[in-house]
Amino acid sequence: MGPVEELDDREGLTPEPGTFVKVDANRVRLLRDGRQAFPAMLEAISAAKSEILFEMYWFQGDRAGHMFRDALTAKAREGVGVRVSYDAVGSIGLPSSLWAPLIEAGGQVYEFGPLAPFTVRFRLGKLNFRDHRKVLVVDAKTAFTGGMNIGDQWLTREDGGEDWRDDAIEVRGPAAEDLRTLFFETWRRTGRVIPRDVGRLSRKVSGRVMVLTNTHGRQRGIRHAYLTGIRSAKSRIDICNPYFLPGPIFLSALYAAQKRGVEVRILIPGLS
């Protein structure tokens, strides 16, 4: 990816994708598309010393999937603790045999919300209860999250065409520890041993970089934060989302913002 420039957010500059920005105690950068995010993620995995946590909604058994599986397996063979959680519906069609090399190397793999009706963990009432998170945390210091899953759609195409448009965020600092805690909130559901140093995710605003989450209960932290931002906007609101299905409360907040002179711009895909 070449040399990485670093800025301080107090400089008031708009950084290019791939540029780290210092925000409080964290260093954060935007990674645009898989052509930036995948190399950065694989580089972080390769540099892992003690722990890799990977939570993914859609993991495919294609070229990209094998690329990440092999990278995780290599680190497990070195003695790095590797834990993977993937969603059964998001990753439907993924052969369980894909994980055999990683498991043989000592890695742990968990299928969230299995569809097999005769297994102990199957619950018909929770069939639509899915894990949509896309999180990678390495050594509790470096973390990635965003919209990208693991599949060839996010790889740079060999014919030079466009890959899927998406974004990821890389963060280094205390926020990475929060994402680690978030991973283990899901991992607790496996009934496996949780490291003693894992606490609970703070729900309080503690700085300008904060991990927002919808928990496995009924809390709606992300929705609340969006509404708070829209209602307090002074000049402009930009929304880029592949699944834009706003309810009446969300729409009312956008209408109210526009009426008070805020410019509202919404970017959605032509084919969703």
PDB file of C-alpha atoms in Angstrom:
ATOM      1  CA  MET A   1       0.000   0.000   0.000  1.00  0.00           C
ATOM      2  CA  GLY A   2       3.040   2.232   0.092  1.00  0.00           C
ATOM      3  CA  PRO A   3       4.093   4.670   2.824  1.00  0.00           C
ATOM      4  CA  VAL A   4       1.386   5.861   5.194  1.00  0.00           C
ATOM      5  CA  GLU A   5       1.094   9.566   5.881  1.00  0.00           C
ATOM      6  CA  GLU A   6      -0.063  10.661   9.307  1.00  0.00           C
ATOM      7  CA  LEU A   7      -2.056  13.770  10.201  1.00  0.00           C
ATOM      8  CA  ASP A   8      -3.350  15.349  13.362  1.00  0.00           C
ATOM      9  CA  ASP A   9      -7.088  16.065  13.239  1.00  0.00           C
ATOM     10  CA  ARG A  10      -6.375  19.536  14.668  1.00  0.00           C
ATOM     11  CA  GLU A  11      -4.800  20.494  11.347  1.00  0.00           C
ATOM     12  CA  GLY A  12      -8.289  20.771   9.874  1.00  0.00           C
ATOM     13  CA  LEU A  13      -7.343  18.836   6.725  1.00  0.00           C
ATOM     14  CA  THR A  14      -9.405  16.204   4.951  1.00  0.00           C
ATOM     15  CA  PRO A  15      -7.201  13.099   4.802  1.00  0.00           C
ATOM     16  CA  GLU A  16      -7.022  10.825   1.796  1.00  0.00           C
ATOM     17  CA  PRO A  17      -8.106   7.190   2.270  1.00  0.00           C
ATOM     18  CA  GLY A  18      -5.217   5.229   3.774  1.00  0.00           C
ATOM     19  CA  THR A  19      -3.948   8.180   5.813  1.00  0.00           C
ATOM     20  CA  PHE A  20      -3.810   7.817   9.592  1.00  0.00           C
ATOM     21  CA  VAL A  21      -5.288  10.636  11.633  1.00  0.00           C
ATOM     22  CA  LYS A  22      -4.582  11.125  15.342  1.00  0.00           C
ATOM     23  CA  VAL A  23      -7.845  11.435  17.228  1.00  0.00           C
ATOM     24  CA  ASP A  24      -7.451  11.618  20.990  1.00  0.00           C
ATOM     25  CA  ALA A  25      -5.444   8.518  21.998  1.00  0.00           C
ATOM     26  CA  ASN A  26      -6.281   6.661  18.765  1.00  0.00           C
ATOM     27  CA  ARG A  27      -4.888   6.580  15.254  1.00  0.00           C
ATOM     28  CA  VAL A  28      -7.636   6.050  12.691  1.00  0.00           C
ATOM     29  CA  ARG A  29      -7.702   5.691   8.921  1.00  0.00           C
ATOM     30  CA  LEU A  30     -10.307   5.091   6.257  1.00  0.00           C
ATOM     31  CA  LEU A  31      -9.654   2.172   3.906  1.00  0.00           C
ATOM     32  CA  ARG A  32     -11.564   2.392   0.657  1.00  0.00           C
ATOM     33  CA  ASP A  33     -12.654  -0.856  -0.981  1.00  0.00           C
ATOM     34  CA  GLY A  34     -11.019  -4.248  -0.682  1.00  0.00           C
ATOM     35  CA  ARG A  35      -7.979  -3.061  -2.621  1.00  0.00           C
ATOM     36  CA  GLN A  36      -6.964  -1.041   0.442  1.00  0.00           C
ATOM     37  CA  ALA A  37      -8.653  -2.958   3.251  1.00  0.00           C
ATOM     38  CA  PHE A  38      -7.687  -6.546   2.414  1.00  0.00           C
ATOM     39  CA  PRO A  39      -3.908  -5.920   2.200  1.00  0.00           C
ATOM     40  CA  ALA A  40      -4.011  -3.934   5.443  1.00  0.00           C
ATOM     41  CA  MET A  41      -5.964  -6.692   7.206  1.00  0.00           C
ATOM     42  CA  LEU A  42      -3.657  -9.436   5.949  1.00  0.00           C
ATOM     43  CA  GLU A  43      -0.624  -7.394   6.963  1.00  0.00           C
ATOM     44  CA  ALA A  44      -2.008  -7.031  10.489  1.00  0.00           C
ATOM     45  CA  ILE A  45      -2.718 -10.771  10.679  1.00  0.00           C
ATOM     46  CA  SER A  46       0.818 -11.555   9.533  1.00  0.00           C
ATOM     47  CA  ALA A  47       2.254  -9.284  12.250  1.00  0.00           C
ATOM     48  CA  ALA A  48       0.164 -10.815  15.081  1.00  0.00           C
ATOM     49  CA  LYS A  49       2.110 -11.883  18.157  1.00  0.00           C
ATOM     50  CA  SER A  50      -0.480 -13.307  20.535  1.00  0.00           C
ATOM     51  CA  GLU A  51      -4.133 -13.025  19.481  1.00  0.00           C
ATOM     52  CA  ILE A  52      -6.354 -12.725  16.394  1.00  0.00           C
ATOM     53  CA  LEU A  53     -10.124 -12.284  16.691  1.00  0.00           C
ATOM     54  CA  PHE A  54     -12.203 -12.473  13.509  1.00  0.00           C
ATOM     55  CA  GLU A  55     -15.989 -11.960  13.483  1.00  0.00           C
ATOM     56  CA  MET A  56     -17.581 -11.999  10.036  1.00  0.00           C
ATOM     57  CA  TYR A  57     -21.120 -12.100   8.683  1.00  0.00           C
ATOM     58  CA  TRP A  58     -20.337 -13.338   5.172  1.00  0.00           C
ATOM     59  CA  PHE A  59     -17.249 -15.501   4.685  1.00  0.00           C
ATOM     60  CA  GLN A  60     -16.961 -17.180   1.284  1.00  0.00           C
ATOM     61  CA  GLY A  61     -14.992 -20.252   0.293  1.00  0.00           C
ATOM     62  CA  ASP A  62     -13.507 -18.517  -2.753  1.00  0.00           C
ATOM     63  CA  ARG A  63     -10.069 -17.054  -3.489  1.00  0.00           C
ATOM     64  CA  ALA A  64     -10.441 -14.305  -0.891  1.00  0.00           C
ATOM     65  CA  GLY A  65     -11.754 -16.752   1.702  1.00  0.00           C
ATOM     66  CA  HIS A  66      -8.858 -19.143   1.200  1.00  0.00           C
ATOM     67  CA  MET A  67      -6.423 -16.232   1.346  1.00  0.00           C
ATOM     68  CA  PHE A  68      -7.636 -15.215   4.796  1.00  0.00           C
ATOM     69  CA  ARG A  69      -8.064 -18.812   6.005  1.00  0.00           C
ATOM     70  CA  ASP A  70      -4.461 -19.590   5.065  1.00  0.00           C
ATOM     71  CA  ALA A  71      -3.164 -16.429   6.761  1.00  0.00           C
ATOM     72  CA  LEU A  72      -5.038 -17.294   9.961  1.00  0.00           C
ATOM     73  CA  THR A  73      -3.834 -20.905   9.819  1.00  0.00           C
ATOM     74  CA  ALA A  74      -0.205 -19.844   9.440  1.00  0.00           C
ATOM     75  CA  LYS A  75      -0.432 -17.727  12.606  1.00  0.00           C
ATOM     76  CA  ALA A  76      -2.197 -20.510  14.538  1.00  0.00           C
ATOM     77  CA  ARG A  77       0.698 -22.816  13.678  1.00  0.00           C
ATOM     78  CA  GLU A  78       3.044 -20.223  15.176  1.00  0.00           C
ATOM     79  CA  GLY A  79       1.134 -20.422  18.457  1.00  0.00           C
ATOM     80  CA  VAL A  80      -0.998 -17.291  18.050  1.00  0.00           C
ATOM     81  CA  GLY A  81      -4.460 -17.689  19.564  1.00  0.00           C
ATOM     82  CA  VAL A  82      -6.933 -17.497  16.658  1.00  0.00           C
ATOM     83  CA  ARG A  83     -10.688 -17.282  17.186  1.00  0.00           C
ATOM     84  CA  VAL A  84     -13.151 -17.015  14.283  1.00  0.00           C
ATOM     85  CA  SER A  85     -16.907 -16.462  14.412  1.00  0.00           C
ATOM     86  CA  TYR A  86     -19.022 -16.436  11.241  1.00  0.00           C
ATOM     87  CA  ASP A  87     -22.758 -16.216  10.639  1.00  0.00           C
ATOM     88  CA  ALA A  88     -24.535 -19.314   9.349  1.00  0.00           C
ATOM     89  CA  VAL A  89     -26.973 -17.402   7.118  1.00  0.00           C
ATOM     90  CA  GLY A  90     -24.507 -14.821   5.837  1.00  0.00           C
ATOM     91  CA  SER A  91     -22.023 -17.587   5.037  1.00  0.00           C
ATOM     92  CA  ILE A  92     -24.594 -20.087   3.805  1.00  0.00           C
ATOM     93  CA  GLY A  93     -23.003 -22.563   1.415  1.00  0.00           C
ATOM     94  CA  LEU A  94     -19.590 -22.268   3.070  1.00  0.00           C
ATOM     95  CA  PRO A  95     -18.261 -25.824   3.508  1.00  0.00           C
ATOM     96  CA  SER A  96     -17.242 -26.572   7.088  1.00  0.00           C
ATOM     97  CA  SER A  97     -14.205 -28.359   5.636  1.00  0.00           C
ATOM     98  CA  LEU A  98     -12.761 -24.932   4.781  1.00  0.00           C
ATOM     99  CA  TRP A  99     -11.863 -24.490   8.448  1.00  0.00           C
ATOM    100  CA  ALA A 100     -10.233 -27.923   8.884  1.00  0.00           C
ATOM    101  CA  PRO A 101      -6.626 -26.660   8.428  1.00  0.00           C
ATOM    102  CA  LEU A 102      -7.191 -23.824  10.912  1.00  0.00           C
ATOM    103  CA  ILE A 103      -8.774 -26.106  13.515  1.00  0.00           C
ATOM    104  CA  GLU A 104      -5.990 -28.664  13.077  1.00  0.00           C
ATOM    105  CA  ALA A 105      -3.496 -25.851  13.686  1.00  0.00           C
ATOM    106  CA  GLY A 106      -5.167 -25.005  17.005  1.00  0.00           C
ATOM    107  CA  GLY A 107      -7.565 -22.261  15.924  1.00  0.00           C
ATOM    108  CA  GLN A 108     -11.119 -22.058  17.264  1.00  0.00           C
ATOM    109  CA  VAL A 109     -14.057 -21.602  14.895  1.00  0.00           C
ATOM    110  CA  TYR A 110     -17.670 -20.884  15.853  1.00  0.00           C
ATOM    111  CA  GLU A 111     -20.721 -20.848  13.586  1.00  0.00           C
ATOM    112  CA  PHE A 112     -23.211 -18.249  14.803  1.00  0.00           C
ATOM    113  CA  GLY A 113     -26.880 -19.260  14.586  1.00  0.00           C
ATOM    114  CA  PRO A 114     -26.544 -22.665  12.885  1.00  0.00           C
ATOM    115  CA  LEU A 115     -29.374 -23.681  10.560  1.00  0.00           C
ATOM    116  CA  ALA A 116     -29.230 -27.391  11.343  1.00  0.00           C
ATOM    117  CA  PRO A 117     -32.544 -28.086  13.185  1.00  0.00           C
ATOM    118  CA  PHE A 118     -31.216 -31.169  14.991  1.00  0.00           C
ATOM    119  CA  THR A 119     -28.274 -29.483  16.681  1.00  0.00           C
ATOM    120  CA  VAL A 120     -28.317 -28.399  20.319  1.00  0.00           C
ATOM    121  CA  ARG A 121     -27.767 -24.720  19.502  1.00  0.00           C
ATOM    122  CA  PHE A 122     -30.602 -24.443  16.948  1.00  0.00           C
ATOM    123  CA  ARG A 123     -33.484 -22.154  17.979  1.00  0.00           C
ATOM    124  CA  LEU A 124     -36.375 -21.737  15.519  1.00  0.00           C
ATOM    125  CA  GLY A 125     -37.521 -18.545  17.253  1.00  0.00           C
ATOM    126  CA  LYS A 126     -34.113 -16.956  16.651  1.00  0.00           C
ATOM    127  CA  LEU A 127     -33.742 -17.952  13.009  1.00  0.00           C
ATOM    128  CA  ASN A 128     -33.709 -14.276  11.980  1.00  0.00           C
ATOM    129  CA  PHE A 129     -31.306 -13.313  14.785  1.00  0.00           C
ATOM    130  CA  ARG A 130     -28.069 -12.869  12.842  1.00  0.00           C
ATOM    131  CA  ASP A 131     -24.571 -11.562  13.515  1.00  0.00           C
ATOM    132  CA  HIS A 132     -23.909  -8.842  10.927  1.00  0.00           C
ATOM    133  CA  ARG A 133     -20.666  -7.611  12.460  1.00  0.00           C
ATOM    134  CA  LYS A 134     -17.434  -7.463  10.470  1.00  0.00           C
ATOM    135  CA  VAL A 135     -14.606  -7.127  12.967  1.00  0.00           C
ATOM    136  CA  LEU A 136     -10.926  -8.078  13.020  1.00  0.00           C
ATOM    137  CA  VAL A 137      -8.834  -7.407  16.135  1.00  0.00           C
ATOM    138  CA  VAL A 138      -5.122  -8.185  16.378  1.00  0.00           C
ATOM    139  CA  ASP A 139      -3.242  -8.226  19.693  1.00  0.00           C
ATOM    140  CA  ALA A 140      -5.851  -5.870  21.205  1.00  0.00           C
ATOM    141  CA  LYS A 141      -3.978  -3.004  19.522  1.00  0.00           C
ATOM    142  CA  THR A 142      -5.092  -2.952  15.881  1.00  0.00           C
ATOM    143  CA  ALA A 143      -8.682  -3.399  14.736  1.00  0.00           C
ATOM    144  CA  PHE A 144     -10.752  -3.202  11.567  1.00  0.00           C
ATOM    145  CA  THR A 145     -14.490  -2.793  11.110  1.00  0.00           C
ATOM    146  CA  GLY A 146     -16.821  -1.566   8.383  1.00  0.00           C
ATOM    147  CA  GLY A 147     -19.030  -2.890   5.619  1.00  0.00           C
ATOM    148  CA  MET A 148     -16.719  -5.391   3.954  1.00  0.00           C
ATOM    149  CA  ASN A 149     -17.197  -9.139   4.186  1.00  0.00           C
ATOM    150  CA  ILE A 150     -14.661 -11.695   2.970  1.00  0.00           C
ATOM    151  CA  GLY A 151     -15.263 -12.644  -0.662  1.00  0.00           C
ATOM    152  CA  ASP A 152     -13.984 -12.154  -4.190  1.00  0.00           C
ATOM    153  CA  GLN A 153     -16.477  -9.319  -4.752  1.00  0.00           C
ATOM    154  CA  TRP A 154     -14.156  -7.085  -2.722  1.00  0.00           C
ATOM    155  CA  LEU A 155     -10.961  -8.192  -4.471  1.00  0.00           C
ATOM    156  CA  THR A 156      -9.393  -6.128  -7.220  1.00  0.00           C
ATOM    157  CA  ARG A 157     -10.575  -7.690 -10.464  1.00  0.00           C
ATOM    158  CA  GLU A 158      -7.952  -9.163 -12.756  1.00  0.00           C
ATOM    159  CA  ASP A 159      -9.647  -7.607 -15.803  1.00  0.00           C
ATOM    160  CA  GLY A 160      -9.182  -4.129 -14.346  1.00  0.00           C
ATOM    161  CA  GLY A 161     -12.904  -3.649 -13.679  1.00  0.00           C
ATOM    162  CA  GLU A 162     -14.427  -2.192 -10.546  1.00  0.00           C
ATOM    163  CA  ASP A 163     -14.738  -4.284  -7.401  1.00  0.00           C
ATOM    164  CA  TRP A 164     -17.572  -3.736  -4.933  1.00  0.00           C
ATOM    165  CA  ARG A 165     -17.630  -0.235  -3.449  1.00  0.00           C
ATOM    166  CA  ASP A 166     -17.241  -0.380   0.317  1.00  0.00           C
ATOM    167  CA  ASP A 167     -15.372   1.112   3.263  1.00  0.00           C
ATOM    168  CA  ALA A 168     -13.509  -0.104   6.321  1.00  0.00           C
ATOM    169  CA  ILE A 169     -11.946   1.680   9.262  1.00  0.00           C
ATOM    170  CA  GLU A 170      -8.628   0.724  10.839  1.00  0.00           C
ATOM    171  CA  VAL A 171      -8.053   1.930  14.384  1.00  0.00           C
ATOM    172  CA  ARG A 172      -5.001   1.617  16.602  1.00  0.00           C
ATOM    173  CA  GLY A 173      -5.409   2.499  20.249  1.00  0.00           C
ATOM    174  CA  PRO A 174      -8.000   2.150  23.030  1.00  0.00           C
ATOM    175  CA  ALA A 175     -10.871   1.746  20.533  1.00  0.00           C
ATOM    176  CA  ALA A 176      -9.240  -1.499  19.368  1.00  0.00           C
ATOM    177  CA  GLU A 177      -9.577  -2.798  22.911  1.00  0.00           C
ATOM    178  CA  ASP A 178     -13.284  -1.907  22.829  1.00  0.00           C
ATOM    179  CA  LEU A 179     -13.719  -3.890  19.610  1.00  0.00           C
ATOM    180  CA  ARG A 180     -11.953  -6.795  21.297  1.00  0.00           C
ATOM    181  CA  THR A 181     -14.473  -6.601  24.135  1.00  0.00           C
ATOM    182  CA  LEU A 182     -17.269  -6.509  21.557  1.00  0.00           C
ATOM    183  CA  PHE A 183     -15.959  -9.699  19.931  1.00  0.00           C
ATOM    184  CA  PHE A 184     -15.989 -11.512  23.238  1.00  0.00           C
ATOM    185  CA  GLU A 185     -19.584 -10.421  23.870  1.00  0.00           C
ATOM    186  CA  THR A 186     -20.433 -12.718  20.968  1.00  0.00           C
ATOM    187  CA  TRP A 187     -17.879 -15.347  21.943  1.00  0.00           C
ATOM    188  CA  ARG A 188     -19.475 -15.704  25.394  1.00  0.00           C
ATOM    189  CA  ARG A 189     -22.411 -17.319  23.615  1.00  0.00           C
ATOM    190  CA  THR A 190     -20.208 -20.268  22.608  1.00  0.00           C
ATOM    191  CA  GLY A 191     -19.835 -21.313  26.231  1.00  0.00           C
ATOM    192  CA  ARG A 192     -16.060 -21.311  25.854  1.00  0.00           C
ATOM    193  CA  VAL A 193     -13.549 -19.825  28.255  1.00  0.00           C
ATOM    194  CA  ILE A 194     -13.196 -16.030  28.010  1.00  0.00           C
ATOM    195  CA  PRO A 195      -9.835 -14.421  28.863  1.00  0.00           C
ATOM    196  CA  ARG A 196      -9.809 -12.931  32.353  1.00  0.00           C
ATOM    197  CA  ASP A 197      -8.795  -9.489  31.083  1.00  0.00           C
ATOM    198  CA  VAL A 198     -12.009  -9.047  29.081  1.00  0.00           C
ATOM    199  CA  GLY A 199     -14.324  -6.516  30.691  1.00  0.00           C
ATOM    200  CA  ARG A 200     -17.641  -5.055  29.610  1.00  0.00           C
ATOM    201  CA  LEU A 201     -18.076  -2.567  26.798  1.00  0.00           C
ATOM    202  CA  SER A 202     -18.676   0.935  28.103  1.00  0.00           C
ATOM    203  CA  ARG A 203     -21.896   2.542  26.823  1.00  0.00           C
ATOM    204  CA  LYS A 204     -20.768   6.038  27.811  1.00  0.00           C
ATOM    205  CA  VAL A 205     -19.278   8.611  25.466  1.00  0.00           C
ATOM    206  CA  SER A 206     -15.589   8.624  26.397  1.00  0.00           C
ATOM    207  CA  GLY A 207     -14.029  10.561  23.505  1.00  0.00           C
ATOM    208  CA  ARG A 208     -14.287  11.331  19.810  1.00  0.00           C
ATOM    209  CA  VAL A 209     -13.601   7.714  18.818  1.00  0.00           C
ATOM    210  CA  MET A 210     -16.271   5.428  20.197  1.00  0.00           C
ATOM    211  CA  VAL A 211     -17.422   1.904  19.391  1.00  0.00           C
ATOM    212  CA  LEU A 212     -21.174   2.034  18.745  1.00  0.00           C
ATOM    213  CA  THR A 213     -23.028  -1.236  18.828  1.00  0.00           C
ATOM    214  CA  ASN A 214     -26.410  -2.855  18.833  1.00  0.00           C
ATOM    215  CA  THR A 215     -26.108  -5.541  21.482  1.00  0.00           C
ATOM    216  CA  HIS A 216     -27.650  -8.994  21.391  1.00  0.00           C
ATOM    217  CA  GLY A 217     -30.460  -7.549  23.474  1.00  0.00           C
ATOM    218  CA  ARG A 218     -32.721  -4.660  22.495  1.00  0.00           C
ATOM    219  CA  GLN A 219     -30.375  -1.708  22.821  1.00  0.00           C
ATOM    220  CA  ARG A 220     -30.135   0.492  19.725  1.00  0.00           C
ATOM    221  CA  GLY A 221     -26.921   2.398  20.252  1.00  0.00           C
ATOM    222  CA  ILE A 222     -26.187   2.954  16.566  1.00  0.00           C
ATOM    223  CA  ARG A 223     -29.676   4.244  15.743  1.00  0.00           C
ATOM    224  CA  HIS A 224     -29.608   6.567  18.731  1.00  0.00           C
ATOM    225  CA  ALA A 225     -26.218   7.985  17.716  1.00  0.00           C
ATOM    226  CA  TYR A 226     -27.415   8.570  14.129  1.00  0.00           C
ATOM    227  CA  LEU A 227     -30.504  10.433  15.321  1.00  0.00           C
ATOM    228  CA  THR A 228     -28.462  12.509  17.753  1.00  0.00           C
ATOM    229  CA  GLY A 229     -26.076  13.501  14.955  1.00  0.00           C
ATOM    230  CA  ILE A 230     -28.885  14.373  12.526  1.00  0.00           C
ATOM    231  CA  ARG A 231     -30.778  16.419  15.080  1.00  0.00           C
ATOM    232  CA  SER A 232     -27.682  18.419  16.021  1.00  0.00           C
ATOM    233  CA  ALA A 233     -26.410  18.990  12.443  1.00  0.00           C
ATOM    234  CA  LYS A 234     -25.710  22.631  11.552  1.00  0.00           C
ATOM    235  CA  SER A 235     -24.716  22.636   7.886  1.00  0.00           C
ATOM    236  CA  ARG A 236     -24.643  19.267   6.114  1.00  0.00           C
ATOM    237  CA  ILE A 237     -25.634  15.609   6.494  1.00  0.00           C
ATOM    238  CA  ASP A 238     -24.060  13.002   4.184  1.00  0.00           C
ATOM    239  CA  ILE A 239     -25.367   9.426   4.248  1.00  0.00           C
ATOM    240  CA  CYS A 240     -23.925   6.562   2.193  1.00  0.00           C
ATOM    241  CA  ASN A 241     -25.702   3.278   2.813  1.00  0.00           C
ATOM    242  CA  PRO A 242     -26.479   0.160   0.726  1.00  0.00           C
ATOM    243  CA  TYR A 243     -29.612  -0.608   2.772  1.00  0.00           C
ATOM    244  CA  PHE A 244     -31.419   2.698   3.234  1.00  0.00           C
ATOM    245  CA  LEU A 245     -34.802   1.860   4.765  1.00  0.00           C
ATOM    246  CA  PRO A 246     -35.503   4.735   7.175  1.00  0.00           C
ATOM    247  CA  GLY A 247     -38.516   4.578   9.458  1.00  0.00           C
ATOM    248  CA  PRO A 248     -40.803   7.531  10.246  1.00  0.00           C
ATOM    249  CA  ILE A 249     -38.688   8.815  13.168  1.00  0.00           C
ATOM    250  CA  PHE A 250     -35.520   8.786  11.048  1.00  0.00           C
ATOM    251  CA  LEU A 251     -37.277  10.488   8.118  1.00  0.00           C
ATOM    252  CA  SER A 252     -38.784  13.131  10.375  1.00  0.00           C
ATOM    253  CA  ALA A 253     -35.304  13.955  11.697  1.00  0.00           C
ATOM    254  CA  LEU A 254     -34.009  14.371   8.128  1.00  0.00           C
ATOM    255  CA  TYR A 255     -37.000  16.531   7.117  1.00  0.00           C
ATOM    256  CA  ALA A 256     -36.502  18.715  10.183  1.00  0.00           C
ATOM    257  CA  ALA A 257     -32.809  19.139   9.398  1.00  0.00           C
ATOM    258  CA  GLN A 258     -33.585  20.192   5.834  1.00  0.00           C
ATOM    259  CA  LYS A 259     -36.187  22.699   7.008  1.00  0.00           C
ATOM    260  CA  ARG A 260     -33.679  24.411   9.279  1.00  0.00           C
ATOM    261  CA  GLY A 261     -31.289  24.857   6.340  1.00  0.00           C
ATOM    262  CA  VAL A 262     -29.078  21.761   6.615  1.00  0.00           C
ATOM    263  CA  GLU A 263     -27.959  20.298   3.281  1.00  0.00           C
ATOM    264  CA  VAL A 264     -28.918  16.604   3.152  1.00  0.00           C
ATOM    265  CA  ARG A 265     -27.164  14.280   0.679  1.00  0.00           C
ATOM    266  CA  ILE A 266     -27.925  10.555   0.433  1.00  0.00           C
ATOM    267  CA  LEU A 267     -25.909   8.109  -1.675  1.00  0.00           C
ATOM    268  CA  ILE A 268     -27.428   4.667  -2.324  1.00  0.00           C
ATOM    269  CA  PRO A 269     -26.661   1.960  -4.905  1.00  0.00           C
ATOM    270  CA  GLY A 270     -28.527   1.902  -8.199  1.00  0.00           C
ATOM    271  CA  LEU A 271     -29.109  -1.819  -7.659  1.00  0.00           C
ATOM    272  CA  SER A 272     -29.591  -2.957  -4.049  1.00  0.00           C
TER     273      SER A 272
END
